[in-house]
mmCIF file of C-alpha atoms in Angstrom:
data_model
loop_
_atom_site.group_PDB
_atom_site.id
_atom_site.type_symbol
_atom_site.label_atom_id
_atom_site.label_comp_id
_atom_site.label_asym_id
_atom_site.label_seq_id
_atom_site.Cartn_x
_atom_site.Cartn_y
_atom_site.Cartn_z
ATOM 1 C CA MET A 1 47.581 37.028 -26.958
ATOM 2 C CA LYS A 2 47.856 35.576 -30.598
ATOM 3 C CA LEU A 3 46.040 32.792 -31.947
ATOM 4 C CA THR A 4 48.123 30.204 -33.505
ATOM 5 C CA LYS A 5 47.558 29.206 -37.452
ATOM 6 C CA GLU A 6 46.169 25.929 -36.032
ATOM 7 C CA ASN A 7 43.765 27.840 -34.182
ATOM 8 C CA ILE A 8 42.772 30.476 -36.765
ATOM 9 C CA LYS A 9 42.482 26.960 -39.063
ATOM 10 C CA PHE A 10 40.194 25.328 -36.005
ATOM 11 C CA ILE A 11 37.421 28.546 -36.598
ATOM 12 C CA ASP A 12 37.550 28.479 -40.146
ATOM 13 C CA THR A 13 36.656 25.061 -40.628
ATOM 14 C CA TYR A 14 33.849 25.196 -37.239
ATOM 15 C CA LEU A 15 32.149 28.211 -39.632
ATOM 16 C CA GLU A 16 32.722 26.175 -42.250
ATOM 17 C CA ASN A 17 30.190 22.995 -41.299
ATOM 18 C CA SER A 18 27.737 26.012 -40.014
ATOM 19 C CA ASN A 19 27.585 26.406 -43.194
ATOM 20 C CA ILE A 20 28.704 29.500 -44.104
ATOM 21 C CA ILE A 21 30.374 28.580 -47.261
ATOM 22 C CA HIS A 22 31.086 31.747 -48.409
ATOM 23 C CA ILE A 23 35.090 33.104 -48.314
ATOM 24 C CA ASP A 24 34.700 36.702 -48.423
ATOM 25 C CA ILE A 25 32.072 36.251 -45.320
ATOM 26 C CA ARG A 26 33.502 33.487 -43.671
ATOM 27 C CA MET A 27 36.739 35.018 -42.860
ATOM 28 C CA GLU A 28 35.060 38.736 -41.998
ATOM 29 C CA MET A 29 33.001 36.138 -38.728
ATOM 30 C CA LEU A 30 36.967 34.601 -38.104
ATOM 31 C CA ASP A 31 38.932 37.515 -37.929
ATOM 32 C CA HIS A 32 35.882 39.031 -35.807
ATOM 33 C CA ILE A 33 36.019 35.421 -33.165
ATOM 34 C CA ALA A 34 39.974 35.567 -32.772
ATOM 35 C CA SER A 35 40.246 39.096 -31.852
ATOM 36 C CA VAL A 36 37.345 38.426 -29.234
ATOM 37 C CA ILE A 37 39.270 35.665 -27.779
ATOM 38 C CA GLU A 38 42.357 37.374 -28.368
ATOM 39 C CA THR A 39 40.894 40.674 -26.494
ATOM 40 C CA LYS A 40 39.818 37.861 -23.321
ATOM 41 C CA MET A 41 42.803 36.359 -23.159
ATOM 42 C CA GLU A 42 45.236 39.649 -23.173
ATOM 43 C CA ASN A 43 42.143 40.967 -20.666
ATOM 44 C CA GLY A 44 43.290 37.338 -18.272
ATOM 45 C CA ASP A 45 41.585 34.561 -18.981
ATOM 46 C CA LYS A 46 43.624 32.002 -18.449
ATOM 47 C CA ARG A 47 41.609 28.854 -19.303
ATOM 48 C CA ASP A 48 42.052 27.260 -23.012
ATOM 49 C CA PHE A 49 41.483 28.240 -26.795
ATOM 50 C CA TYR A 50 38.969 25.779 -27.015
ATOM 51 C CA PHE A 51 36.615 26.481 -23.947
ATOM 52 C CA VAL A 52 36.925 30.673 -24.577
ATOM 53 C CA PHE A 53 35.904 29.923 -28.148
ATOM 54 C CA LYS A 54 33.077 26.954 -27.175
ATOM 55 C CA ASP A 55 31.562 30.115 -24.955
ATOM 56 C CA TYR A 56 32.176 32.502 -27.598
ATOM 57 C CA MET A 57 29.762 30.007 -29.870
ATOM 58 C CA VAL A 58 27.515 29.183 -27.232
ATOM 59 C CA ASP A 59 25.338 32.479 -26.905
ATOM 60 C CA ASN A 60 26.841 34.142 -30.831
ATOM 61 C CA LYS A 61 26.456 31.495 -32.746
ATOM 62 C CA GLN A 62 23.018 32.222 -33.539
ATOM 63 C CA SER A 63 23.976 36.048 -34.578
ATOM 64 C CA LEU A 64 26.263 34.306 -36.785
ATOM 65 C CA LEU A 65 24.373 32.714 -38.841
ATOM 66 C CA ASN A 66 22.073 35.646 -39.451
ATOM 67 C CA ASN A 67 25.422 37.220 -40.414
ATOM 68 C CA ASN A 68 25.596 34.865 -42.816
ATOM 69 C CA LYS A 69 22.001 35.306 -44.489
ATOM 70 C CA SER A 70 21.985 39.152 -44.433
ATOM 71 C CA PHE A 71 25.261 39.162 -46.150
ATOM 72 C CA ILE A 72 23.957 37.196 -48.351
ATOM 73 C CA LYS A 73 20.397 39.595 -49.290
ATOM 74 C CA ALA A 74 22.959 42.513 -49.549
ATOM 75 C CA THR A 75 24.982 41.232 -51.865
ATOM 76 C CA ASP A 76 21.509 40.088 -53.586
ATOM 77 C CA ARG A 77 20.614 43.308 -53.857
ATOM 78 C CA ARG A 78 23.958 44.837 -54.524
ATOM 79 C CA LEU A 79 24.053 42.634 -58.081
ATOM 80 C CA THR A 80 20.988 42.922 -58.749
ATOM 81 C CA LYS A 81 21.646 46.980 -58.702
ATOM 82 C CA SER A 82 24.762 46.598 -60.456
ATOM 83 C CA ILE A 83 22.526 44.743 -63.690
ATOM 84 C CA PHE A 84 20.067 47.161 -63.693
ATOM 85 C CA HIS A 85 22.645 50.248 -64.164
ATOM 86 C CA GLU A 86 24.273 48.665 -66.727
ATOM 87 C CA LEU A 87 20.811 48.491 -68.398
ATOM 88 C CA PHE A 88 20.824 51.828 -68.960
ATOM 89 C CA ASN A 89 24.868 52.426 -69.537
ATOM 90 C CA LEU A 90 26.116 53.440 -73.520
ATOM 91 C CA PRO A 91 27.184 48.862 -74.402
ATOM 92 C CA CYS A 92 24.033 48.056 -73.107
ATOM 93 C CA VAL A 93 21.435 50.187 -74.736
ATOM 94 C CA PHE A 94 23.478 50.412 -77.851
ATOM 95 C CA THR A 95 23.198 46.659 -78.068
ATOM 96 C CA PHE A 96 18.952 46.804 -77.609
ATOM 97 C CA LEU A 97 19.025 49.434 -79.951
ATOM 98 C CA GLY A 98 21.618 47.617 -82.475
ATOM 99 C CA LEU A 99 20.026 43.912 -81.788
ATOM 100 C CA TYR A 100 16.152 45.236 -82.909
ATOM 101 C CA ILE A 101 16.810 47.073 -86.031
ATOM 102 C CA LEU A 102 19.241 44.637 -87.107
ATOM 103 C CA PHE A 103 15.770 41.421 -86.502
ATOM 104 C CA GLN A 104 13.822 44.357 -88.199
ATOM 105 C CA ASN A 105 15.891 44.258 -91.586
ATOM 106 C CA VAL A 106 16.700 40.589 -91.069
ATOM 107 C CA ASN A 107 12.485 40.444 -91.133
ATOM 108 C CA LYS A 108 12.584 42.076 -94.152
ATOM 109 C CA ILE A 109 14.787 39.419 -96.222
ATOM 110 C CA ILE A 110 13.860 36.662 -94.322
ATOM 111 C CA ASP A 111 9.594 34.700 -93.956
ATOM 112 C CA ILE A 112 8.859 35.620 -90.492
ATOM 113 C CA ASN A 113 7.775 31.972 -90.326
ATOM 114 C CA ASN A 114 10.936 30.358 -90.381
ATOM 115 C CA PHE A 115 12.862 32.977 -88.648
ATOM 116 C CA ARG A 116 10.055 33.503 -85.364
ATOM 117 C CA SER A 117 11.287 29.590 -83.514
ATOM 118 C CA TRP A 118 15.047 30.011 -83.928
ATOM 119 C CA LEU A 119 15.232 34.031 -82.525
ATOM 120 C CA GLY A 120 13.224 32.644 -80.071
ATOM 121 C CA ALA A 121 15.615 30.257 -79.150
ATOM 122 C CA LEU A 122 18.347 32.655 -79.535
ATOM 123 C CA PRO A 123 18.271 33.851 -75.346
ATOM 124 C CA LEU A 124 18.913 30.961 -74.587
ATOM 125 C CA ILE A 125 22.016 29.860 -76.378
ATOM 126 C CA GLY A 126 23.479 33.446 -74.892
ATOM 127 C CA PHE A 127 22.224 31.742 -72.092
ATOM 128 C CA VAL A 128 24.404 29.033 -72.395
ATOM 129 C CA ILE A 129 26.750 30.192 -73.606
ATOM 130 C CA PHE A 130 27.169 32.842 -70.818
ATOM 131 C CA GLY A 131 26.920 29.347 -68.324
ATOM 132 C CA ILE A 132 29.817 28.328 -70.202
ATOM 133 C CA TYR A 133 32.424 31.919 -69.999
ATOM 134 C CA TYR A 134 30.777 32.369 -66.443
ATOM 135 C CA TYR A 135 31.951 28.549 -65.296
ATOM 136 C CA ILE A 136 35.196 28.691 -67.274
ATOM 137 C CA LYS A 137 36.440 32.056 -65.752
ATOM 138 C CA VAL A 138 35.906 31.731 -62.207
ATOM 139 C CA LYS A 139 36.943 28.172 -62.194
ATOM 140 C CA ARG A 140 40.287 29.766 -64.077
ATOM 141 C CA SER A 141 40.628 32.480 -61.354
ATOM 142 C CA ASN A 142 40.162 30.162 -58.422
ATOM 143 C CA LEU A 143 37.332 32.826 -56.942
ATOM 144 C CA ARG A 144 34.495 29.296 -56.575
ATOM 145 C CA ARG A 145 33.363 30.066 -53.522
ATOM 146 C CA PHE A 146 33.053 33.921 -52.905
ATOM 147 C CA SER A 147 29.400 35.164 -52.693
ATOM 148 C CA ALA A 148 28.880 37.120 -55.235
ATOM 149 C CA LEU A 149 30.317 35.591 -58.126
ATOM 150 C CA GLU A 150 28.352 32.153 -57.035
ATOM 151 C CA ARG A 151 24.695 34.798 -56.419
ATOM 152 C CA LEU A 152 25.860 35.769 -59.662
ATOM 153 C CA GLY A 153 25.792 32.410 -61.705
ATOM 154 C CA LEU A 154 22.536 31.378 -58.986
ATOM 155 C CA ILE A 155 20.360 34.804 -60.892
ATOM 156 C CA TYR A 156 22.256 33.515 -64.362
ATOM 157 C CA ALA A 157 19.417 30.568 -63.261
ATOM 158 C CA MET A 158 16.781 31.584 -62.016
ATOM 159 C CA LEU A 159 17.164 34.010 -65.850
ATOM 160 C CA PHE A 160 17.067 30.902 -67.742
ATOM 161 C CA ASN A 161 14.909 29.146 -66.724
ATOM 162 C CA LEU A 162 11.999 32.125 -66.838
ATOM 163 C CA PHE A 163 13.284 32.374 -70.678
ATOM 164 C CA HIS A 164 12.504 28.666 -70.527
ATOM 165 C CA LEU A 165 9.460 28.723 -69.007
ATOM 166 C CA CYS A 166 8.208 31.254 -71.392
ATOM 167 C CA TRP A 167 9.100 30.696 -74.118
ATOM 168 C CA ASN A 168 8.301 26.739 -73.897
ATOM 169 C CA VAL A 169 5.501 26.291 -71.788
ATOM 170 C CA ALA A 170 3.762 29.876 -72.296
ATOM 171 C CA GLY A 171 4.154 28.864 -76.561
ATOM 172 C CA LEU A 172 5.060 32.333 -76.684
ATOM 173 C CA LYS A 173 6.773 30.877 -79.870
ATOM 174 C CA SER A 174 3.538 30.718 -82.224
ATOM 175 C CA THR A 175 1.054 33.640 -80.800
ATOM 176 C CA ILE A 176 3.256 36.493 -79.735
ATOM 177 C CA SER A 177 3.938 39.418 -82.737
ATOM 178 C CA SER A 178 6.463 40.326 -84.545
ATOM 179 C CA PHE A 179 7.311 43.117 -82.503
ATOM 180 C CA VAL A 180 6.823 41.586 -79.103
ATOM 181 C CA LEU A 181 9.292 38.959 -79.966
ATOM 182 C CA TYR A 182 11.750 41.217 -81.422
ATOM 183 C CA VAL A 183 11.743 43.300 -78.361
ATOM 184 C CA MET A 184 11.671 40.383 -75.943
ATOM 185 C CA THR A 185 14.971 38.912 -77.855
ATOM 186 C CA SER A 186 16.551 41.658 -77.903
ATOM 187 C CA PHE A 187 16.456 42.499 -74.287
ATOM 188 C CA ALA A 188 16.898 39.046 -73.612
ATOM 189 C CA LEU A 189 20.257 39.390 -75.056
ATOM 190 C CA THR A 190 21.379 42.600 -73.594
ATOM 191 C CA LEU A 191 20.422 41.317 -70.356
ATOM 192 C CA LEU A 192 23.218 39.158 -71.005
ATOM 193 C CA VAL A 193 25.652 41.627 -71.892
ATOM 194 C CA ALA A 194 24.985 43.208 -68.866
ATOM 195 C CA MET A 195 25.563 40.228 -67.093
ATOM 196 C CA THR A 196 28.643 39.441 -68.363
ATOM 197 C CA ILE A 197 29.989 42.845 -68.123
ATOM 198 C CA VAL A 198 28.648 42.919 -63.833
ATOM 199 C CA SER A 199 30.553 39.657 -63.736
ATOM 200 C CA LYS A 200 33.694 40.703 -65.124
ATOM 201 C CA ARG A 201 33.819 44.043 -62.805
ATOM 202 C CA MET A 202 33.046 41.424 -59.823
ATOM 203 C CA ILE A 203 35.644 39.191 -60.733
ATOM 204 C CA TYR A 204 38.425 41.816 -61.075
ATOM 205 C CA GLU A 205 37.345 43.142 -57.586
ATOM 206 C CA PHE A 206 37.898 39.418 -56.587
ATOM 207 C CA GLN A 207 41.162 39.282 -58.382
ATOM 208 C CA ASN A 208 41.855 42.556 -57.230
ATOM 209 C CA ARG A 209 40.778 41.537 -53.124
ATOM 210 C CA PHE A 210 42.812 39.011 -52.438
ATOM 211 C CA LYS A 211 45.686 38.413 -55.941
ATOM 212 C CA SER A 212 48.511 40.358 -53.032
ATOM 213 C CA LEU A 213 47.133 37.760 -50.725
ATOM 214 C CA ALA A 214 47.269 34.057 -51.663
ATOM 215 C CA MET B 1 10.031 39.773 -37.898
ATOM 216 C CA HIS B 2 14.093 39.242 -38.824
ATOM 217 C CA LYS B 3 14.915 42.838 -39.038
ATOM 218 C CA LYS B 4 13.305 44.035 -35.832
ATOM 219 C CA ILE B 5 14.825 41.400 -33.681
ATOM 220 C CA MET B 6 18.543 41.951 -35.522
ATOM 221 C CA TYR B 7 17.316 45.716 -34.451
ATOM 222 C CA ILE B 8 16.837 44.947 -30.735
ATOM 223 C CA CYS B 9 20.476 43.557 -30.024
ATOM 224 C CA VAL B 10 21.709 46.550 -31.934
ATOM 225 C CA VAL B 11 22.967 47.406 -28.090
ATOM 226 C CA MET B 12 23.767 46.330 -25.336
ATOM 227 C CA SER B 13 22.079 49.488 -23.519
ATOM 228 C CA ASN B 14 19.160 49.696 -22.155
ATOM 229 C CA SER B 15 17.939 51.878 -24.137
ATOM 230 C CA LYS B 16 16.692 51.251 -27.951
ATOM 231 C CA LEU B 17 17.184 55.343 -28.804
ATOM 232 C CA TYR B 18 20.423 54.406 -29.953
ATOM 233 C CA LYS B 19 18.740 51.857 -33.203
ATOM 234 C CA GLY B 20 18.524 54.314 -35.931
ATOM 235 C CA SER B 21 21.656 55.915 -35.832
ATOM 236 C CA LEU B 22 23.764 52.969 -36.522
ATOM 237 C CA ASN B 23 24.269 53.808 -39.703
ATOM 238 C CA THR B 24 25.396 57.148 -38.842
ATOM 239 C CA ILE B 25 27.524 55.995 -35.903
ATOM 240 C CA ILE B 26 29.745 53.960 -37.819
ATOM 241 C CA LEU B 27 29.883 56.481 -40.927
ATOM 242 C CA LYS B 28 30.716 59.059 -38.452
ATOM 243 C CA LEU B 29 33.491 56.908 -36.507
ATOM 244 C CA LEU B 30 35.218 55.657 -39.853
ATOM 245 C CA ASN B 31 35.317 59.708 -41.321
ATOM 246 C CA GLU B 32 37.851 60.423 -38.197
ATOM 247 C CA GLN B 33 39.670 57.251 -39.154
ATOM 248 C CA ASP B 34 41.327 56.269 -42.387
ATOM 249 C CA LYS B 35 40.044 52.440 -42.293
ATOM 250 C CA MET B 36 38.413 49.682 -39.990
ATOM 251 C CA TYR B 37 37.488 46.885 -39.695
ATOM 252 C CA GLY B 38 34.125 45.334 -37.353
ATOM 253 C CA TYR B 39 35.729 44.249 -34.380
ATOM 254 C CA GLU B 40 37.884 48.032 -34.192
ATOM 255 C CA ILE B 41 34.028 49.052 -34.441
ATOM 256 C CA THR B 42 32.979 47.372 -31.602
ATOM 257 C CA GLN B 43 35.345 48.628 -29.642
ATOM 258 C CA LYS B 44 36.105 52.138 -30.683
ATOM 259 C CA VAL B 45 31.895 52.602 -29.797
ATOM 260 C CA LYS B 46 32.531 50.914 -26.217
ATOM 261 C CA GLU B 47 35.563 53.082 -25.556
ATOM 262 C CA LEU B 48 34.184 56.284 -26.324
ATOM 263 C CA THR B 49 30.339 55.950 -24.498
ATOM 264 C CA LYS B 50 32.210 54.470 -21.694
ATOM 265 C CA GLY B 51 30.617 50.911 -22.243
ATOM 266 C CA GLU B 52 27.304 52.484 -22.622
ATOM 267 C CA LEU B 53 26.788 51.639 -25.793
ATOM 268 C CA LYS B 54 27.885 48.293 -27.097
ATOM 269 C CA ILE B 55 27.179 47.170 -30.872
ATOM 270 C CA THR B 56 26.492 43.624 -31.699
ATOM 271 C CA GLU B 57 27.851 41.646 -34.037
ATOM 272 C CA GLY B 58 24.578 40.380 -35.121
ATOM 273 C CA ALA B 59 23.742 44.672 -36.098
ATOM 274 C CA LEU B 60 27.324 45.781 -37.134
ATOM 275 C CA TYR B 61 28.067 43.768 -40.200
ATOM 276 C CA PRO B 62 24.533 43.579 -41.685
ATOM 277 C CA ALA B 63 24.468 47.403 -41.303
ATOM 278 C CA LEU B 64 28.228 47.567 -42.699
ATOM 279 C CA HIS B 65 27.154 45.158 -45.499
ATOM 280 C CA LYS B 66 24.188 47.404 -46.707
ATOM 281 C CA LEU B 67 25.824 49.822 -46.366
ATOM 282 C CA GLU B 68 29.242 48.976 -48.530
ATOM 283 C CA ALA B 69 25.880 47.510 -50.671
ATOM 284 C CA GLN B 70 24.759 51.629 -51.879
ATOM 285 C CA GLY B 71 28.053 51.912 -52.077
ATOM 286 C CA LEU B 72 28.609 54.186 -49.224
ATOM 287 C CA LEU B 73 31.702 52.075 -48.072
ATOM 288 C CA ASP B 74 34.791 50.839 -49.993
ATOM 289 C CA VAL B 75 36.620 47.775 -48.704
ATOM 290 C CA GLU B 76 40.524 46.433 -48.523
ATOM 291 C CA VAL B 77 41.544 43.321 -47.677
ATOM 292 C CA ALA B 78 45.068 42.852 -45.087
ATOM 293 C CA LYS B 79 46.410 39.766 -43.535
ATOM 294 C CA VAL B 80 46.680 40.332 -39.631
ATOM 295 C CA ASP B 81 48.017 37.842 -37.001
ATOM 296 C CA ASN B 82 47.283 34.612 -38.898
ATOM 297 C CA ARG B 83 44.298 35.546 -41.040
ATOM 298 C CA LEU B 84 42.306 37.995 -43.709
ATOM 299 C CA ARG B 85 40.897 41.320 -42.599
ATOM 300 C CA LYS B 86 38.126 43.428 -44.555
ATOM 301 C CA TYR B 87 38.868 47.072 -43.472
ATOM 302 C CA TYR B 88 36.099 49.350 -44.230
ATOM 303 C CA LYS B 89 36.603 52.757 -45.020
ATOM 304 C CA LEU B 90 34.553 55.717 -46.790
ATOM 305 C CA THR B 91 33.365 56.157 -50.391
ATOM 306 C CA GLU B 92 33.146 59.452 -52.218
ATOM 307 C CA ASN B 93 30.000 59.138 -51.857
ATOM 308 C CA GLY B 94 30.036 57.397 -48.100
ATOM 309 C CA THR B 95 32.038 61.073 -47.407
ATOM 310 C CA LYS B 96 28.766 63.011 -48.632
ATOM 311 C CA GLU B 97 25.842 60.900 -47.266
ATOM 312 C CA THR B 98 28.294 61.065 -43.502
ATOM 313 C CA ALA B 99 27.275 65.189 -43.695
ATOM 314 C CA ASN B 100 24.292 64.807 -44.434
ATOM 315 C CA LYS B 101 23.370 62.303 -41.804
ATOM 316 C CA LEU B 102 25.204 63.800 -38.733
ATOM 317 C CA GLU B 103 23.031 66.811 -40.540
ATOM 318 C CA GLU B 104 19.897 65.057 -40.410
ATOM 319 C CA LEU B 105 21.166 63.765 -36.294
ATOM 320 C CA ALA B 106 21.915 67.496 -34.846
ATOM 321 C CA GLU B 107 18.278 68.442 -36.906
ATOM 322 C CA TYR B 108 16.319 65.656 -34.699
ATOM 323 C CA ILE B 109 18.799 66.692 -30.714
ATOM 324 C CA LYS B 110 17.663 70.089 -31.674
ATOM 325 C CA THR B 111 14.061 69.411 -31.812
ATOM 326 C CA MET B 112 14.138 66.271 -29.752
ATOM 327 C CA GLN B 113 15.883 68.939 -27.243
ATOM 328 C CA THR B 114 13.105 71.534 -28.067
ATOM 329 C CA LEU B 115 10.601 69.104 -27.004
ATOM 330 C CA VAL B 116 11.825 67.801 -24.232
ATOM 331 C CA ASN B 117 13.311 71.465 -22.484
ATOM 332 C CA PRO B 118 13.017 73.927 -23.723
ATOM 333 C CA LYS B 119 14.703 76.090 -21.778
ATOM 334 C CA LEU B 120 18.039 74.519 -23.328
ATOM 335 C CA ALA B 121 16.885 74.274 -27.178
#
């Protein structure tokens, strides 16, 4: 016996209210629960859908919530790994070297003391641009509640704050040598390139995976 | 601690010996079928072991997500019976890893047999 659209909607709402917010994990849990209930009903459980569902949730809700946590952890691992790998690919290696050489050469023309303050602020400007790009892209694609995309946003926010902290609180702008400043700035901008590539790939992956089902 | 609890519920069977083999079991099943979804895997294992081994969702899905994150599994989504279903299938790396894992498991069984029952080994 197959569950009705209303039954499916009921399970979906229940899971959403249980703080399983990401569509990709919720749909898998929903399918699992629905499959278990259908099997039970096919095997002779004559009770109404609601009672079979309730009994299942009493026994398994905690385990489902743990699944949610482990899924998010796996997603974070996957994203971090992707960004790290991307840093060693040609586009990022060239970006890093190109920026470093550019900063060195510009330094020959412009006095370092005038140059220093805006150079250090470049990663922050870059992060803001990336944030705007990311928000528009995800919103346009209507993919807001997919785990990998939301977690990427979180990684972005964490890095933004880290740079902000290093730059302003630690007072790096006045104390570090120009070599460290160039390396840091080049790396921060390269990291942004890596994140942009990874986010583009993720958006493409989710669009592809779900486009035929919209 | 969380991991430990998770693994304890890997199998409903009274033996904890299966716990380290969950990934190998999943990979082996996917190697034999083109693609499978989570519930189907639990049912297939139950059927093949005549109910001796029951994989709970608390153990299965984290393992599937980990294998996916490692690039050993690929995912395909299809609409089935009013809902979306996530199918897992092996990637090229996954197929290679399955062969390695099965080899490792065979070695392990052989070693254990030598220790436990030398006459049969």
